[in-house]
Amino acid sequence: MTPDQILAFVLALTSSPPAESAFPVIAAGGADSRYPVTSAPCPRPLAPFEIEGQTVACGSVSVFEDHAKPDGRRIPLTFMIFKSRSLAPAPDAVVHLHGGPGVGIVERVALTSTLFEGLRARRDLVAFDQRGVDTSAGGETRCLATLADHAGDLVQGLADAAKPGGEGARLPLDVTRACLDELAASGADLSKINTEQNARDVQAVMRALGYPVFNVYGISYGTKLGLEVMRTAPDGVRAVVLDSVAPPHIPTYDTLALPHAESIEAIFTLCNADAACAAAYPNLKERFWALFSRLSETPIATSAGKIDGNVLFMLLANRNAHKLKLQGLTGYIPRLVAELEQGVTTTFDAITQDKLPPRQTPETVLTGLSGLDANSLALAQTALRLAQQGQIQEEALKTVLERLEADRAAVAAGAGLVDAFEAALLAGAKALPSPQARLAFASDYLRLRTQTPTREALSGLIVRHFAGETQRQLDALAGLMTPQNLADTFARISADNRQLDYLLVEGFQTQMFVCQEDMDINSPAGAAAVSARLQAEYLWPPEATKILEDFVNGFYASCELFPKHLRPGFHEPVTADIPTLVFAGLLDTQTAASWGPETARHLPRGQAIVLPETGHGALAFSQCARDLGVAFIENPTVALDTSCVAGLTPSFALPEAKPDAKPAAQPASAASEVAQ
């Protein structure tokens, strides 16, 4: 930002709100009387340089639980709007459809702002939590009593998942059963939590917010929802981007292992297409899987731990995680395989020590400079150092402005008293005399979410679990609370238990969609057939397919508990005549790269782009993907210049002439393994 922009931002943040709302449609209660709009504070933290009420606004839209029955029950959907950076924005906003199902977006307000910044140059951006999910999960899909009753089991599940070798936290069958029973007793209609109703929600939200013509950008499950919008509720849809597509006609859960298989297979395909790589590493596919099996039986012992088949597999899978910044690692995999075959860990060590793939820094740039005279070299060094200092200062500026925005929001909400009560409550809970007493408090604390935020409810909690000075201190703080303080305190219960909440809420809400509407094309037999295909076609050994097959079968066991609400035609390919861009990433381990072209071939105006060195959610991995998305939305009927895609193709590291690392020691015996 320029100094003038920074000054304007600070003045706007610290001054009184403008008399006229920057979001007049929200201020007026919505643009469509069928779907009333209510404003609400945005979750914190906001992204740097966002100002609530000026650049971003949040709230809820009231929609029909069943869009075929407008006189029936209603449910609220939480949303956020990011204003375009343009003073003359295009009228057709972009609505982002998040993934999952069962993972919301509104509480990720800062991440959303960052990822979609390019689209805001010309258009407003809208995002909302889908029905039954996260902040849009009201009493109809939140098993609050179940969470409180099973807090101990769920905490233990999180602890087990965090252990080395843990397979991830799973939702026990008895918890799923209890959650279904709780919702049935509440009168909730789970049959209306489905992709078709979601698609009609998209129309409702966009019309309520004043965008009768709009564009869609869906990621993961959001692509399935985007396709359903194109089929079921296409009115006003101008253009669609489907990023990391999960089409409804693919049995996604039977084929859960296929994205992993294609991601690994892409390494062999790219190497074979590179003459130098093919010559240096012949038969790479067979060698990789032979190495996997050998490491599974006899791991390589190193000072940093064992290298077994699972470690090798996860190293490749983690290229899909953009936060780990392992893009660029593909080019080193063939050399890694060749070295590990010999027990050499040079490349593996460099990866685990974050030396590979190489990061672009002033130091690495300076090391590569050549052919410059002394004056030119000095000027280049000075320019790079100044750039480095400028980056440090920019990060510091962002941190200061984020803190300023957060402090202003906290003061406005009167958070000081809430913080003091929460700190005292936590200290008192930690001082309880036994694990049983602490668990009883935790369960009681979680049950507050089912109650109206009142001083009496807090006092009841305090009296039941504390005595003496702790009780008097907590009572005094509770007595000072305003109604807003009480509401904030009760809201903290969810915020403080986010990880525990996600285990129940995210797991159950995913099942809620999938188990009700997808089990006619997914089954244990289908998953077993996919495993057989991977072993025959992709050379996967049985120990590799078994891990994912066990996970899928556990998921299907939970699905047996759910009623089925299958819809004729839902699993037919979508053939809507709407301009559509489909992104697929060769590193994606959640949605197979082949599903992108497969989806596009059914769409009369669809085009697919497969991006190398790109994982799940293409726009998070490269400027190339972000620019292509922006260019398509701007002119969806014009052919895209896709030349930037070729620049993402990895180059392969050839064998080192003289490896500078000694072969790693092999375990001598089972006894030495135990001793370690």
mmCIF file with all atom_site columns, N, CA and C in Angstrom, residues 64-84:
data_model
loop_
_atom_site.group_PDB
_atom_site.id
_atom_site.type_symbol
_atom_site.label_atom_id
_atom_site.label_alt_id
_atom_site.label_comp_id
_atom_site.label_asym_id
_atom_site.label_entity_id
_atom_site.label_seq_id
_atom_site.pdbx_PDB_ins_code
_atom_site.Cartn_x
_atom_site.Cartn_y
_atom_site.Cartn_z
_atom_site.occupancy
_atom_site.B_iso_or_equiv
_atom_site.pdbx_formal_charge
_atom_site.auth_seq_id
_atom_site.auth_comp_id
_atom_site.auth_asym_id
_atom_site.auth_atom_id
_atom_site.pdbx_PDB_model_num
ATOM 1  N N  . PHE A 1 64 ? -36.242 -20.544 2.763  1.00 0.00 ? 64 PHE A N  1
ATOM 2  C CA . PHE A 1 64 ? -37.198 -21.608 3.046  1.00 0.00 ? 64 PHE A CA 1
ATOM 3  C C  . PHE A 1 64 ? -36.453 -22.909 3.331  1.00 0.00 ? 64 PHE A C  1
ATOM 4  N N  . GLU A 1 65 ? -36.872 -23.630 4.363  1.00 0.00 ? 65 GLU A N  1
ATOM 5  C CA . GLU A 1 65 ? -36.282 -24.948 4.603  1.00 0.00 ? 65 GLU A CA 1
ATOM 6  C C  . GLU A 1 65 ? -36.531 -25.860 3.411  1.00 0.00 ? 65 GLU A C  1
ATOM 7  N N  . ASP A 1 66 ? -37.735 -25.768 2.848  1.00 0.00 ? 66 ASP A N  1
ATOM 8  C CA . ASP A 1 66 ? -38.088 -26.501 1.637  1.00 0.00 ? 66 ASP A CA 1
ATOM 9  C C  . ASP A 1 66 ? -38.548 -25.470 0.612  1.00 0.00 ? 66 ASP A C  1
ATOM 10 N N  . HIS A 1 67 ? -37.758 -25.276 -0.432 1.00 0.00 ? 67 HIS A N  1
ATOM 11 C CA . HIS A 1 67 ? -38.078 -24.235 -1.409 1.00 0.00 ? 67 HIS A CA 1
ATOM 12 C C  . HIS A 1 67 ? -39.364 -24.532 -2.180 1.00 0.00 ? 67 HIS A C  1
ATOM 13 N N  . ALA A 1 68 ? -39.854 -25.752 -2.068 1.00 0.00 ? 68 ALA A N  1
ATOM 14 C CA . ALA A 1 68 ? -41.144 -26.069 -2.694 1.00 0.00 ? 68 ALA A CA 1
ATOM 15 C C  . ALA A 1 68 ? -42.311 -25.695 -1.796 1.00 0.00 ? 68 ALA A C  1
ATOM 16 N N  . LYS A 1 69 ? -42.014 -25.290 -0.550 1.00 0.00 ? 69 LYS A N  1
ATOM 17 C CA . LYS A 1 69 ? -43.063 -24.929 0.408  1.00 0.00 ? 69 LYS A CA 1
ATOM 18 C C  . LYS A 1 69 ? -42.728 -23.573 1.033  1.00 0.00 ? 69 LYS A C  1
ATOM 19 N N  . PRO A 1 70 ? -43.005 -22.489 0.311  1.00 0.00 ? 70 PRO A N  1
ATOM 20 C CA . PRO A 1 70 ? -42.643 -21.155 0.814  1.00 0.00 ? 70 PRO A CA 1
ATOM 21 C C  . PRO A 1 70 ? -43.412 -20.719 2.049  1.00 0.00 ? 70 PRO A C  1
ATOM 22 N N  . ASP A 1 71 ? -44.435 -21.440 2.431  1.00 0.00 ? 71 ASP A N  1
ATOM 23 C CA . ASP A 1 71 ? -45.173 -21.084 3.641  1.00 0.00 ? 71 ASP A CA 1
ATOM 24 C C  . ASP A 1 71 ? -44.707 -21.891 4.857  1.00 0.00 ? 71 ASP A C  1
ATOM 25 N N  . GLY A 1 72 ? -43.687 -22.712 4.649  1.00 0.00 ? 72 GLY A N  1
ATOM 26 C CA . GLY A 1 72 ? -43.231 -23.580 5.724  1.00 0.00 ? 72 GLY A CA 1
ATOM 27 C C  . GLY A 1 72 ? -42.113 -22.966 6.563  1.00 0.00 ? 72 GLY A C  1
ATOM 28 N N  . ARG A 1 73 ? -41.386 -23.824 7.238  1.00 0.00 ? 73 ARG A N  1
ATOM 29 C CA . ARG A 1 73 ? -40.322 -23.408 8.146  1.00 0.00 ? 73 ARG A CA 1
ATOM 30 C C  . ARG A 1 73 ? -39.207 -22.703 7.386  1.00 0.00 ? 73 ARG A C  1
ATOM 31 N N  . ARG A 1 74 ? -38.517 -21.776 8.081  1.00 0.00 ? 74 ARG A N  1
ATOM 32 C CA . ARG A 1 74 ? -37.409 -21.032 7.471  1.00 0.00 ? 74 ARG A CA 1
ATOM 33 C C  . ARG A 1 74 ? -36.124 -21.330 8.234  1.00 0.00 ? 74 ARG A C  1
ATOM 34 N N  . ILE A 1 75 ? -34.999 -21.164 7.551  1.00 0.00 ? 75 ILE A N  1
ATOM 35 C CA . ILE A 1 75 ? -33.692 -21.335 8.188  1.00 0.00 ? 75 ILE A CA 1
ATOM 36 C C  . ILE A 1 75 ? -32.788 -20.173 7.787  1.00 0.00 ? 75 ILE A C  1
ATOM 37 N N  . PRO A 1 76 ? -31.892 -19.726 8.669  1.00 0.00 ? 76 PRO A N  1
ATOM 38 C CA . PRO A 1 76 ? -30.980 -18.619 8.331  1.00 0.00 ? 76 PRO A CA 1
ATOM 39 C C  . PRO A 1 76 ? -29.662 -19.141 7.757  1.00 0.00 ? 76 PRO A C  1
ATOM 40 N N  . LEU A 1 77 ? -29.166 -18.455 6.749  1.00 0.00 ? 77 LEU A N  1
ATOM 41 C CA . LEU A 1 77 ? -27.859 -18.755 6.156  1.00 0.00 ? 77 LEU A CA 1
ATOM 42 C C  . LEU A 1 77 ? -26.947 -17.552 6.377  1.00 0.00 ? 77 LEU A C  1
ATOM 43 N N  . THR A 1 78 ? -25.810 -17.760 7.001  1.00 0.00 ? 78 THR A N  1
ATOM 44 C CA . THR A 1 78 ? -24.884 -16.652 7.246  1.00 0.00 ? 78 THR A CA 1
ATOM 45 C C  . THR A 1 78 ? -24.056 -16.375 5.997  1.00 0.00 ? 78 THR A C  1
ATOM 46 N N  . PHE A 1 79 ? -23.776 -15.100 5.744  1.00 0.00 ? 79 PHE A N  1
ATOM 47 C CA . PHE A 1 79 ? -23.057 -14.703 4.540  1.00 0.00 ? 79 PHE A CA 1
ATOM 48 C C  . PHE A 1 79 ? -22.022 -13.632 4.859  1.00 0.00 ? 79 PHE A C  1
ATOM 49 N N  . MET A 1 80 ? -21.157 -13.388 3.886  1.00 0.00 ? 80 MET A N  1
ATOM 50 C CA . MET A 1 80 ? -20.274 -12.231 3.919  1.00 0.00 ? 80 MET A CA 1
ATOM 51 C C  . MET A 1 80 ? -20.151 -11.695 2.494  1.00 0.00 ? 80 MET A C  1
ATOM 52 N N  . ILE A 1 81 ? -20.029 -10.364 2.388  1.00 0.00 ? 81 ILE A N  1
ATOM 53 C CA . ILE A 1 81 ? -19.841 -9.694  1.098  1.00 0.00 ? 81 ILE A CA 1
ATOM 54 C C  . ILE A 1 81 ? -18.560 -8.875  1.166  1.00 0.00 ? 81 ILE A C  1
ATOM 55 N N  . PHE A 1 82 ? -17.715 -9.062  0.173  1.00 0.00 ? 82 PHE A N  1
ATOM 56 C CA . PHE A 1 82 ? -16.539 -8.219  0.002  1.00 0.00 ? 82 PHE A CA 1
ATOM 57 C C  . PHE A 1 82 ? -16.797 -7.288  -1.174 1.00 0.00 ? 82 PHE A C  1
ATOM 58 N N  . LYS A 1 83 ? -16.718 -5.993  -0.916 1.00 0.00 ? 83 LYS A N  1
ATOM 59 C CA . LYS A 1 83 ? -16.950 -5.034  -1.990 1.00 0.00 ? 83 LYS A CA 1
ATOM 60 C C  . LYS A 1 83 ? -15.814 -5.057  -2.998 1.00 0.00 ? 83 LYS A C  1
ATOM 61 N N  . SER A 1 84 ? -16.170 -4.805  -4.248 1.00 0.00 ? 84 SER A N  1
ATOM 62 C CA . SER A 1 84 ? -15.165 -4.678  -5.295 1.00 0.00 ? 84 SER A CA 1
ATOM 63 C C  . SER A 1 84 ? -14.222 -3.517  -4.978 1.00 0.00 ? 84 SER A C  1
#
